[in-house]
Amino acid sequence: LFGGIRELYPCDRIGLAFIEDDGRRIVAHRSKANYQPILLKQGYAEDLAGSSLRRVLDSNCARVIYDLPRYLADHPRSGSTRILVKEGVRSSLTCPLTVKDRAIGVIFLSSRETRAYTPYHVQLWMALAERLSQAVEKTCLIEQLTADNQAYTEVLAFVSHELKNPIASMITDARVLADGYLGPLEARQTRKLERLISKGSYLLDLIGEYLDLARMEGGNLALHPIAAGFVAEVVEPSLELVLGQIQAKGMTLERHLPPDLPPVQCDPGLLRIVLANLLGNAVKYGREGGALRLTVDSMPAGLKVAVWNEGPGFNAEDRPKLFRKFSRLQSPELKAQKGTGVGLYTAWRIVHLHGGRMDAASQAGAWAEFSFEVPQPLPEV
């Protein structure tokens, strides 16, 4: 932008500022000059109420200041003018940015020569204003969305991490009490502690899902593949996490595992997250006393893992909503269970990181099956 502007205008410095806080303030976002140092930097803000900039924005007309030091003498309270004069700026052209009759900000063109700008430059700006304003707004929105997403990821990771250890400690203390290590308890007290442990474990699982999501959104979810013993390093640890829940619901577990499965090229830590999520969902949404089946198949093109359960399943029209961040199906049976829609999305991302694919099938009111495939060998990234 700086180079293009200099072809049309005398310009030693260009500044870009946007209106924020519901039109109450103008905030500097970008500046570029052919000199150093730049003293009026990103983040500098001034209130618009009663300012000359407010009048420029309301009139939607460019403003020329032919002699900035003289202007400062007449307007000694203008902090931005004082800084620009200190930089060596001697004249300026203030150009409002307007999109569909809505003021979004200003571009400041500055020169180290007095009387650098003329009415011709104002007319030229008015001819370019709408199109340039749209281009600048789009660029700013993209940058703002990127910054907001980064901030959201950082807060997500921080909050999740700060909650994880205290809740884990509370669960441990409750288990110590419930198991009678600090003395015998009445049945009523034990039930209360078991309920506390159950709710704490749910929160801990939730935090784990958000931490995984934060790692992905922050670009920190890297694939570290090894030749893994899939049953020992992925299947058994994942089952260990849900066996207690399976027993509590009186479900029957069927395992269909190949006896001579060769080493699988994968990141076992990440695939444990995937399989634990699918198994956990199968238990959560499975029918009391129903069946749960885990199948691992070695195929010529790779490995397929499927988790099937008896339960409410889902309707065919809901299938496109699966594997999307924060997406939950709206049938009464599924809404009755707590969830965020994060875990399945995380699993989908991890499988795709392996170059694989996830799938889901169901007969509504009877069963559901979620599966994933990992190609062998893994594709080159």
mmCIF file of C-alpha atoms in Angstrom:
data_model
loop_
_atom_site.group_PDB
_atom_site.id
_atom_site.type_symbol
_atom_site.label_atom_id
_atom_site.label_comp_id
_atom_site.label_asym_id
_atom_site.label_seq_id
_atom_site.Cartn_x
_atom_site.Cartn_y
_atom_site.Cartn_z
ATOM 1 C CA LEU A 1 0.000 0.000 0.000
ATOM 2 C CA PHE A 2 2.820 2.410 0.927
ATOM 3 C CA GLY A 3 4.556 1.944 -2.428
ATOM 4 C CA GLY A 4 1.327 2.379 -4.390
ATOM 5 C CA ILE A 5 0.325 5.508 -2.468
ATOM 6 C CA ARG A 6 3.747 7.111 -3.054
ATOM 7 C CA GLU A 7 3.234 6.795 -6.803
ATOM 8 C CA LEU A 8 0.151 9.027 -6.514
ATOM 9 C CA TYR A 9 0.909 11.288 -3.548
ATOM 10 C CA PRO A 10 3.913 12.987 -1.969
ATOM 11 C CA CYS A 11 4.260 10.744 1.068
ATOM 12 C CA ASP A 12 7.010 10.143 3.623
ATOM 13 C CA ARG A 13 4.732 8.378 6.070
ATOM 14 C CA ILE A 14 1.433 6.503 5.942
ATOM 15 C CA GLY A 15 -0.683 5.605 8.943
ATOM 16 C CA LEU A 16 -3.799 3.455 9.168
ATOM 17 C CA ALA A 17 -6.263 3.752 12.048
ATOM 18 C CA PHE A 18 -9.635 2.120 12.691
ATOM 19 C CA ILE A 19 -12.672 3.112 14.702
ATOM 20 C CA GLU A 20 -13.215 0.894 17.730
ATOM 21 C CA ASP A 21 -15.362 0.664 20.856
ATOM 22 C CA ASP A 22 -18.646 1.426 19.063
ATOM 23 C CA GLY A 23 -17.299 4.568 17.443
ATOM 24 C CA ARG A 24 -15.847 6.063 20.594
ATOM 25 C CA ARG A 25 -12.133 5.766 19.801
ATOM 26 C CA ILE A 26 -9.733 5.771 16.878
ATOM 27 C CA VAL A 27 -6.827 3.328 17.236
ATOM 28 C CA ALA A 28 -3.606 3.233 15.183
ATOM 29 C CA HIS A 29 -3.142 -0.178 13.535
ATOM 30 C CA ARG A 30 -0.329 0.262 11.017
ATOM 31 C CA SER A 31 2.316 2.813 10.087
ATOM 32 C CA LYS A 32 5.163 2.871 7.591
ATOM 33 C CA ALA A 33 7.671 5.602 6.800
ATOM 34 C CA ASN A 34 10.842 6.194 4.833
ATOM 35 C CA TYR A 35 12.529 7.446 8.000
ATOM 36 C CA GLN A 36 13.220 6.328 11.550
ATOM 37 C CA PRO A 37 12.220 6.419 14.319
ATOM 38 C CA ILE A 38 8.442 6.164 14.062
ATOM 39 C CA LEU A 39 7.112 7.568 17.328
ATOM 40 C CA LEU A 40 3.352 7.287 16.798
ATOM 41 C CA LYS A 41 3.041 3.507 16.883
ATOM 42 C CA GLN A 42 0.472 0.736 16.683
ATOM 43 C CA GLY A 43 -1.982 0.862 19.564
ATOM 44 C CA TYR A 44 -1.989 4.638 19.997
ATOM 45 C CA ALA A 45 -5.596 5.675 20.652
ATOM 46 C CA GLU A 46 -7.574 8.884 21.039
ATOM 47 C CA ASP A 47 -11.200 9.588 21.865
ATOM 48 C CA LEU A 48 -13.268 10.791 18.918
ATOM 49 C CA ALA A 49 -15.797 12.853 20.864
ATOM 50 C CA GLY A 50 -15.207 16.538 20.159
ATOM 51 C CA SER A 51 -12.106 15.885 18.042
ATOM 52 C CA SER A 52 -11.339 17.269 14.584
ATOM 53 C CA LEU A 53 -11.183 13.658 13.345
ATOM 54 C CA ARG A 54 -14.825 13.232 14.317
ATOM 55 C CA ARG A 55 -15.707 16.096 11.976
ATOM 56 C CA VAL A 56 -13.626 14.568 9.162
ATOM 57 C CA LEU A 57 -15.416 11.233 9.556
ATOM 58 C CA ASP A 58 -18.865 12.805 9.757
ATOM 59 C CA SER A 59 -18.295 14.890 6.617
ATOM 60 C CA ASN A 60 -16.629 12.005 4.733
ATOM 61 C CA CYS A 61 -14.281 14.548 3.143
ATOM 62 C CA ALA A 62 -10.493 14.434 3.111
ATOM 63 C CA ARG A 63 -8.720 17.127 5.148
ATOM 64 C CA VAL A 64 -5.455 18.865 4.289
ATOM 65 C CA ILE A 65 -3.235 20.426 6.933
ATOM 66 C CA TYR A 66 -0.702 22.519 5.035
ATOM 67 C CA ASP A 67 1.527 23.436 7.991
ATOM 68 C CA LEU A 68 1.463 20.949 10.865
ATOM 69 C CA PRO A 69 3.651 22.934 13.337
ATOM 70 C CA ARG A 70 1.331 25.925 12.941
ATOM 71 C CA TYR A 71 -1.695 23.648 13.387
ATOM 72 C CA LEU A 72 -0.142 22.339 16.611
ATOM 73 C CA ALA A 73 0.306 25.891 17.871
ATOM 74 C CA ASP A 74 -3.423 26.458 17.325
ATOM 75 C CA HIS A 75 -4.382 23.023 18.744
ATOM 76 C CA PRO A 76 -1.875 22.354 21.550
ATOM 77 C CA ARG A 77 -4.002 19.554 23.051
ATOM 78 C CA SER A 78 -3.657 17.332 19.960
ATOM 79 C CA GLY A 79 -1.369 14.562 21.199
ATOM 80 C CA SER A 80 -1.056 12.829 17.832
ATOM 81 C CA THR A 81 -0.084 16.088 16.099
ATOM 82 C CA ARG A 82 2.621 16.713 18.690
ATOM 83 C CA ILE A 83 4.112 13.258 18.097
ATOM 84 C CA LEU A 84 4.042 13.654 14.298
ATOM 85 C CA VAL A 85 5.732 17.050 14.466
ATOM 86 C CA LYS A 86 8.411 15.452 16.631
ATOM 87 C CA GLU A 87 8.884 12.840 13.874
ATOM 88 C CA GLY A 88 9.508 15.681 11.411
ATOM 89 C CA VAL A 89 6.131 15.666 9.644
ATOM 90 C CA ARG A 90 5.194 19.087 8.258
ATOM 91 C CA SER A 91 1.949 18.534 6.312
ATOM 92 C CA SER A 92 -0.745 15.876 6.168
ATOM 93 C CA LEU A 93 -3.731 14.573 4.246
ATOM 94 C CA THR A 94 -6.349 12.807 6.370
ATOM 95 C CA CYS A 95 -8.504 10.463 4.272
ATOM 96 C CA PRO A 96 -11.667 8.898 5.747
ATOM 97 C CA LEU A 97 -12.312 5.219 5.040
ATOM 98 C CA THR A 98 -15.991 4.577 4.363
ATOM 99 C CA VAL A 99 -17.738 1.374 3.298
ATOM 100 C CA LYS A 100 -21.435 1.607 2.337
ATOM 101 C CA ASP A 101 -21.812 4.974 4.097
ATOM 102 C CA ARG A 102 -20.247 3.543 7.251
ATOM 103 C CA ALA A 103 -17.062 5.175 8.562
ATOM 104 C CA ILE A 104 -14.506 2.516 9.492
ATOM 105 C CA GLY A 105 -11.299 4.520 9.954
ATOM 106 C CA VAL A 106 -8.789 6.858 8.341
ATOM 107 C CA ILE A 107 -5.584 6.793 6.335
ATOM 108 C CA PHE A 108 -3.075 9.490 7.262
ATOM 109 C CA LEU A 109 -0.684 10.566 4.495
ATOM 110 C CA SER A 110 2.181 12.682 5.806
ATOM 111 C CA SER A 111 5.023 14.630 4.242
ATOM 112 C CA ARG A 112 8.120 16.268 5.715
ATOM 113 C CA GLU A 113 7.504 19.229 3.424
ATOM 114 C CA THR A 114 4.964 21.964 4.139
ATOM 115 C CA ARG A 115 2.129 22.434 1.628
ATOM 116 C CA ALA A 116 2.818 19.038 0.050
ATOM 117 C CA TYR A 117 -0.885 18.388 -0.615
ATOM 118 C CA THR A 118 -3.291 20.275 -2.864
ATOM 119 C CA PRO A 119 -7.016 20.159 -3.744
ATOM 120 C CA TYR A 120 -6.026 17.848 -6.613
ATOM 121 C CA HIS A 121 -4.880 15.222 -4.085
ATOM 122 C CA VAL A 122 -8.208 15.543 -2.259
ATOM 123 C CA GLN A 123 -10.152 14.983 -5.503
ATOM 124 C CA LEU A 124 -7.949 12.002 -6.354
ATOM 125 C CA TRP A 125 -8.696 10.477 -2.962
ATOM 126 C CA MET A 126 -12.444 10.905 -3.391
ATOM 127 C CA ALA A 127 -12.205 8.995 -6.692
ATOM 128 C CA LEU A 128 -10.356 6.092 -5.045
ATOM 129 C CA ALA A 129 -11.971 6.158 -1.614
ATOM 130 C CA GLU A 130 -14.726 3.515 -1.824
ATOM 131 C CA ARG A 131 -12.686 0.780 -3.487
ATOM 132 C CA LEU A 132 -9.604 1.373 -1.347
ATOM 133 C CA SER A 133 -11.741 1.464 1.805
ATOM 134 C CA GLN A 134 -13.235 -1.942 0.973
ATOM 135 C CA ALA A 135 -9.807 -3.468 0.352
ATOM 136 C CA VAL A 136 -8.406 -2.064 3.585
ATOM 137 C CA GLU A 137 -11.419 -3.248 5.604
ATOM 138 C CA LYS A 138 -11.143 -6.802 4.261
ATOM 139 C CA THR A 139 -7.445 -6.948 5.115
ATOM 140 C CA CYS A 140 -8.107 -5.609 8.600
ATOM 141 C CA LEU A 141 -10.925 -8.089 9.222
ATOM 142 C CA ILE A 142 -8.713 -11.021 8.216
ATOM 143 C CA GLU A 143 -5.953 -9.821 10.549
ATOM 144 C CA GLN A 144 -8.452 -9.257 13.358
ATOM 145 C CA LEU A 145 -9.951 -12.727 12.951
ATOM 146 C CA THR A 146 -6.464 -14.242 13.026
ATOM 147 C CA ALA A 147 -5.586 -12.313 16.175
ATOM 148 C CA ASP A 148 -8.911 -13.185 17.835
ATOM 149 C CA ASN A 149 -8.441 -16.870 17.032
ATOM 150 C CA GLN A 150 -4.939 -16.831 18.513
ATOM 151 C CA ALA A 151 -6.190 -15.093 21.654
ATOM 152 C CA TYR A 152 -9.069 -17.598 21.967
ATOM 153 C CA THR A 153 -6.616 -20.504 21.664
ATOM 154 C CA GLU A 154 -4.271 -19.045 24.274
ATOM 155 C CA VAL A 155 -7.099 -18.426 26.752
ATOM 156 C CA LEU A 156 -8.531 -21.897 26.098
ATOM 157 C CA ALA A 157 -5.179 -23.530 26.822
ATOM 158 C CA PHE A 158 -4.472 -21.369 29.883
ATOM 159 C CA VAL A 159 -7.850 -21.873 31.540
ATOM 160 C CA SER A 160 -7.887 -25.603 30.810
ATOM 161 C CA HIS A 161 -4.367 -26.071 32.155
ATOM 162 C CA GLU A 162 -5.046 -24.042 35.303
ATOM 163 C CA LEU A 163 -8.183 -26.083 36.058
ATOM 164 C CA LYS A 164 -6.703 -29.506 35.339
ATOM 165 C CA ASN A 165 -4.368 -29.952 38.322
ATOM 166 C CA PRO A 166 -6.749 -28.685 41.066
ATOM 167 C CA ILE A 167 -9.594 -30.890 39.821
ATOM 168 C CA ALA A 168 -7.312 -33.926 39.525
ATOM 169 C CA SER A 169 -6.150 -33.292 43.092
ATOM 170 C CA MET A 170 -9.757 -33.043 44.321
ATOM 171 C CA ILE A 171 -10.606 -36.374 42.669
ATOM 172 C CA THR A 172 -7.574 -38.037 44.269
ATOM 173 C CA ASP A 173 -8.491 -36.716 47.726
ATOM 174 C CA ALA A 174 -12.093 -37.876 47.290
ATOM 175 C CA ARG A 175 -10.920 -41.366 46.288
ATOM 176 C CA VAL A 176 -8.683 -41.546 49.363
ATOM 177 C CA LEU A 177 -11.701 -40.728 51.533
ATOM 178 C CA ALA A 178 -14.097 -43.036 49.660
ATOM 179 C CA ASP A 179 -11.694 -45.980 49.927
ATOM 180 C CA GLY A 180 -11.598 -45.564 53.711
ATOM 181 C CA TYR A 181 -7.906 -44.727 54.079
ATOM 182 C CA LEU A 182 -8.728 -41.960 56.567
ATOM 183 C CA GLY A 183 -11.305 -43.948 58.487
ATOM 184 C CA PRO A 184 -14.606 -45.763 57.923
ATOM 185 C CA LEU A 185 -17.516 -43.939 56.295
ATOM 186 C CA GLU A 186 -21.256 -44.368 56.353
ATOM 187 C CA ALA A 187 -22.888 -45.608 53.141
ATOM 188 C CA ARG A 188 -24.494 -42.194 52.650
ATOM 189 C CA GLN A 189 -21.091 -40.476 52.841
ATOM 190 C CA THR A 190 -19.541 -42.954 50.399
ATOM 191 C CA ARG A 191 -22.331 -42.321 47.882
ATOM 192 C CA LYS A 192 -21.750 -38.568 48.119
ATOM 193 C CA LEU A 193 -18.026 -39.035 47.498
ATOM 194 C CA GLU A 194 -18.637 -41.353 44.553
ATOM 195 C CA ARG A 195 -20.904 -38.705 43.062
ATOM 196 C CA LEU A 196 -18.187 -36.098 43.610
ATOM 197 C CA ILE A 197 -15.607 -38.340 41.920
ATOM 198 C CA SER A 198 -17.935 -38.932 38.970
ATOM 199 C CA LYS A 199 -18.594 -35.222 38.429
ATOM 200 C CA GLY A 200 -14.916 -34.379 38.857
ATOM 201 C CA SER A 201 -13.929 -37.058 36.342
ATOM 202 C CA TYR A 202 -16.401 -35.612 33.851
ATOM 203 C CA LEU A 203 -14.827 -32.160 34.271
ATOM 204 C CA LEU A 204 -11.347 -33.640 33.895
ATOM 205 C CA ASP A 205 -12.348 -35.352 30.639
ATOM 206 C CA LEU A 206 -13.809 -32.071 29.415
ATOM 207 C CA ILE A 207 -10.594 -30.228 30.230
ATOM 208 C CA GLY A 208 -8.592 -32.874 28.385
ATOM 209 C CA GLU A 209 -10.727 -32.332 25.286
ATOM 210 C CA TYR A 210 -10.231 -28.570 25.438
ATOM 211 C CA LEU A 211 -6.478 -28.935 25.926
ATOM 212 C CA ASP A 212 -6.310 -31.177 22.850
ATOM 213 C CA LEU A 213 -8.357 -28.624 20.921
ATOM 214 C CA ALA A 214 -6.076 -25.786 22.050
ATOM 215 C CA ARG A 215 -3.037 -27.725 20.857
ATOM 216 C CA MET A 216 -4.633 -28.210 17.448
ATOM 217 C CA GLU A 217 -5.883 -24.658 17.067
ATOM 218 C CA GLY A 218 -2.474 -23.341 18.110
ATOM 219 C CA GLY A 219 -0.699 -25.488 15.532
ATOM 220 C CA ASN A 220 1.056 -27.485 18.258
ATOM 221 C CA LEU A 221 -0.428 -30.879 17.420
ATOM 222 C CA ALA A 222 2.483 -32.472 15.569
ATOM 223 C CA LEU A 223 2.598 -36.050 14.308
ATOM 224 C CA HIS A 224 5.409 -38.215 15.731
ATOM 225 C CA PRO A 225 4.957 -41.597 14.019
ATOM 226 C CA ILE A 226 6.679 -44.781 15.129
ATOM 227 C CA ALA A 227 6.263 -48.480 14.347
ATOM 228 C CA ALA A 228 3.830 -49.174 17.188
ATOM 229 C CA GLY A 229 2.338 -52.325 18.624
ATOM 230 C CA PHE A 230 -1.217 -51.132 18.039
ATOM 231 C CA VAL A 231 -3.006 -53.407 20.500
ATOM 232 C CA ALA A 232 -0.528 -52.882 23.335
ATOM 233 C CA GLU A 233 0.075 -49.161 22.787
ATOM 234 C CA VAL A 234 -3.331 -47.934 21.601
ATOM 235 C CA VAL A 235 -6.142 -50.453 22.170
ATOM 236 C CA GLU A 236 -5.396 -51.678 25.698
ATOM 237 C CA PRO A 237 -4.688 -48.228 27.238
ATOM 238 C CA SER A 238 -7.854 -46.824 25.617
ATOM 239 C CA LEU A 239 -10.005 -49.697 26.896
ATOM 240 C CA GLU A 240 -8.534 -49.295 30.367
ATOM 241 C CA LEU A 241 -9.992 -45.779 30.508
ATOM 242 C CA VAL A 242 -13.585 -46.938 29.881
ATOM 243 C CA LEU A 243 -13.790 -50.415 31.443
ATOM 244 C CA GLY A 244 -15.197 -49.030 34.685
ATOM 245 C CA GLN A 245 -17.903 -47.116 32.798
ATOM 246 C CA ILE A 246 -18.772 -50.203 30.726
ATOM 247 C CA GLN A 247 -19.218 -52.257 33.885
ATOM 248 C CA ALA A 248 -21.240 -49.506 35.575
ATOM 249 C CA LYS A 249 -23.765 -49.549 32.697
ATOM 250 C CA GLY A 250 -23.857 -53.341 32.571
ATOM 251 C CA MET A 251 -22.747 -53.369 28.935
ATOM 252 C CA THR A 252 -21.085 -56.337 27.261
ATOM 253 C CA LEU A 253 -17.793 -55.731 25.469
ATOM 254 C CA GLU A 254 -16.783 -57.701 22.387
ATOM 255 C CA ARG A 255 -13.227 -57.426 21.052
ATOM 256 C CA HIS A 256 -12.344 -58.510 17.548
ATOM 257 C CA LEU A 257 -8.571 -58.096 17.333
ATOM 258 C CA PRO A 258 -6.279 -59.788 14.783
ATOM 259 C CA PRO A 259 -3.891 -62.190 16.553
ATOM 260 C CA ASP A 260 -0.865 -61.359 14.406
ATOM 261 C CA LEU A 261 -1.218 -57.632 13.709
ATOM 262 C CA PRO A 262 2.114 -56.289 12.416
ATOM 263 C CA PRO A 263 3.559 -53.013 13.771
ATOM 264 C CA VAL A 264 1.494 -50.014 12.680
ATOM 265 C CA GLN A 265 3.112 -46.769 11.599
ATOM 266 C CA CYS A 266 1.295 -44.106 13.612
ATOM 267 C CA ASP A 267 1.502 -41.724 16.530
ATOM 268 C CA PRO A 268 0.178 -43.995 19.310
ATOM 269 C CA GLY A 269 -0.332 -41.121 21.750
ATOM 270 C CA LEU A 270 -2.614 -39.292 19.339
ATOM 271 C CA LEU A 271 -4.521 -42.402 18.261
ATOM 272 C CA ARG A 272 -5.165 -43.205 21.936
ATOM 273 C CA ILE A 273 -7.033 -39.872 22.067
ATOM 274 C CA VAL A 274 -9.095 -40.940 19.041
ATOM 275 C CA LEU A 275 -9.959 -44.434 20.249
ATOM 276 C CA ALA A 276 -10.634 -43.336 23.829
ATOM 277 C CA ASN A 277 -13.061 -40.740 22.481
ATOM 278 C CA LEU A 278 -14.931 -43.247 20.304
ATOM 279 C CA LEU A 279 -15.115 -45.786 23.126
ATOM 280 C CA GLY A 280 -16.192 -43.126 25.620
ATOM 281 C CA ASN A 281 -18.977 -41.949 23.309
ATOM 282 C CA ALA A 282 -20.105 -45.537 22.707
ATOM 283 C CA VAL A 283 -20.490 -46.020 26.456
ATOM 284 C CA LYS A 284 -22.043 -42.607 27.083
ATOM 285 C CA TYR A 285 -24.683 -42.954 24.373
ATOM 286 C CA GLY A 286 -24.977 -46.740 24.549
ATOM 287 C CA ARG A 287 -27.989 -48.537 25.940
ATOM 288 C CA GLU A 288 -27.944 -49.764 29.560
ATOM 289 C CA GLY A 289 -27.062 -53.448 29.390
ATOM 290 C CA GLY A 290 -26.436 -53.162 25.645
ATOM 291 C CA ALA A 291 -23.549 -54.428 23.551
ATOM 292 C CA LEU A 292 -20.357 -52.606 22.607
ATOM 293 C CA ARG A 293 -18.045 -54.004 19.943
ATOM 294 C CA LEU A 294 -14.477 -52.996 19.099
ATOM 295 C CA THR A 295 -13.080 -54.285 15.803
ATOM 296 C CA VAL A 296 -9.550 -53.852 14.455
ATOM 297 C CA ASP A 297 -8.905 -54.998 10.876
ATOM 298 C CA SER A 298 -5.635 -55.105 8.975
ATOM 299 C CA MET A 299 -6.277 -54.318 5.312
ATOM 300 C CA PRO A 300 -3.927 -54.129 2.310
ATOM 301 C CA ALA A 301 -4.162 -50.320 2.282
ATOM 302 C CA GLY A 302 -3.866 -49.850 6.030
ATOM 303 C CA LEU A 303 -5.644 -50.284 9.343
ATOM 304 C CA LYS A 304 -9.351 -49.921 10.119
ATOM 305 C CA VAL A 305 -10.761 -49.522 13.625
ATOM 306 C CA ALA A 306 -14.517 -49.550 14.309
ATOM 307 C CA VAL A 307 -16.508 -49.009 17.507
ATOM 308 C CA TRP A 308 -20.141 -50.210 17.413
ATOM 309 C CA ASN A 309 -22.757 -49.872 20.135
ATOM 310 C CA GLU A 310 -26.434 -50.518 20.730
ATOM 311 C CA GLY A 311 -28.215 -47.265 21.414
ATOM 312 C CA PRO A 312 -30.254 -44.419 19.937
ATOM 313 C CA GLY A 313 -27.931 -43.899 16.968
ATOM 314 C CA PHE A 314 -28.589 -40.906 14.724
ATOM 315 C CA ASN A 315 -30.671 -39.997 11.689
ATOM 316 C CA ALA A 316 -29.133 -40.015 8.209
ATOM 317 C CA GLU A 317 -29.769 -36.286 7.747
ATOM 318 C CA ASP A 318 -27.677 -35.572 10.864
ATOM 319 C CA ARG A 319 -24.571 -37.298 9.548
ATOM 320 C CA PRO A 320 -23.091 -34.138 7.891
ATOM 321 C CA LYS A 321 -23.117 -32.443 11.312
ATOM 322 C CA LEU A 322 -20.689 -34.987 12.738
ATOM 323 C CA PHE A 323 -16.954 -34.240 13.089
ATOM 324 C CA ARG A 324 -17.572 -30.479 13.232
ATOM 325 C CA LYS A 325 -16.261 -28.353 16.073
ATOM 326 C CA PHE A 326 -18.862 -27.718 18.833
ATOM 327 C CA SER A 327 -21.530 -29.499 16.771
ATOM 328 C CA ARG A 328 -24.015 -31.676 18.651
ATOM 329 C CA LEU A 329 -26.958 -33.648 17.320
ATOM 330 C CA GLN A 330 -30.346 -32.473 18.509
ATOM 331 C CA SER A 331 -32.359 -35.665 19.041
ATOM 332 C CA PRO A 332 -33.818 -35.894 22.578
ATOM 333 C CA GLU A 333 -31.846 -39.051 23.462
ATOM 334 C CA LEU A 334 -28.525 -37.486 22.472
ATOM 335 C CA LYS A 335 -29.211 -34.058 23.990
ATOM 336 C CA ALA A 336 -29.897 -35.749 27.322
ATOM 337 C CA GLN A 337 -26.178 -36.560 27.585
ATOM 338 C CA LYS A 338 -23.674 -33.850 28.452
ATOM 339 C CA GLY A 339 -21.097 -32.984 25.797
ATOM 340 C CA THR A 340 -19.433 -30.189 23.850
ATOM 341 C CA GLY A 341 -18.874 -31.585 20.365
ATOM 342 C CA VAL A 342 -15.134 -31.062 20.813
ATOM 343 C CA GLY A 343 -13.942 -34.649 21.264
ATOM 344 C CA LEU A 344 -15.219 -36.041 17.965
ATOM 345 C CA TYR A 345 -13.853 -33.042 16.077
ATOM 346 C CA THR A 346 -10.458 -33.541 17.730
ATOM 347 C CA ALA A 347 -10.503 -37.221 16.746
ATOM 348 C CA TRP A 348 -11.331 -36.292 13.145
ATOM 349 C CA ARG A 349 -8.426 -33.822 13.035
ATOM 350 C CA ILE A 350 -5.982 -36.398 14.400
ATOM 351 C CA VAL A 351 -7.046 -39.058 11.893
ATOM 352 C CA HIS A 352 -6.646 -36.575 9.039
ATOM 353 C CA LEU A 353 -3.221 -35.681 10.408
ATOM 354 C CA HIS A 354 -2.350 -39.336 9.755
ATOM 355 C CA GLY A 355 -3.670 -39.031 6.189
ATOM 356 C CA GLY A 356 -6.671 -41.172 7.110
ATOM 357 C CA ARG A 357 -10.428 -40.770 7.196
ATOM 358 C CA MET A 358 -13.305 -41.144 9.661
ATOM 359 C CA ASP A 359 -16.762 -42.468 8.967
ATOM 360 C CA ALA A 360 -20.022 -43.043 10.797
ATOM 361 C CA ALA A 361 -23.060 -45.224 10.163
ATOM 362 C CA SER A 362 -26.245 -45.809 12.108
ATOM 363 C CA GLN A 363 -29.710 -47.255 12.243
ATOM 364 C CA ALA A 364 -31.687 -44.699 14.213
ATOM 365 C CA GLY A 365 -33.074 -46.188 17.412
ATOM 366 C CA ALA A 366 -30.921 -49.319 17.170
ATOM 367 C CA TRP A 367 -27.167 -48.826 16.796
ATOM 368 C CA ALA A 368 -24.308 -46.558 15.743
ATOM 369 C CA GLU A 369 -20.800 -47.273 14.482
ATOM 370 C CA PHE A 370 -17.860 -44.883 14.243
ATOM 371 C CA SER A 371 -14.711 -45.940 12.449
ATOM 372 C CA PHE A 372 -11.392 -44.614 11.237
ATOM 373 C CA GLU A 373 -8.785 -45.781 8.774
ATOM 374 C CA VAL A 374 -5.046 -45.112 8.881
ATOM 375 C CA PRO A 375 -3.124 -45.752 5.633
ATOM 376 C CA GLN A 376 0.004 -47.891 5.735
ATOM 377 C CA PRO A 377 2.601 -46.652 5.196
ATOM 378 C CA LEU A 378 1.694 -43.112 6.221
ATOM 379 C CA PRO A 379 1.719 -40.648 3.317
ATOM 380 C CA GLU A 380 4.606 -38.221 3.021
ATOM 381 C CA VAL A 381 3.703 -34.819 4.467
#
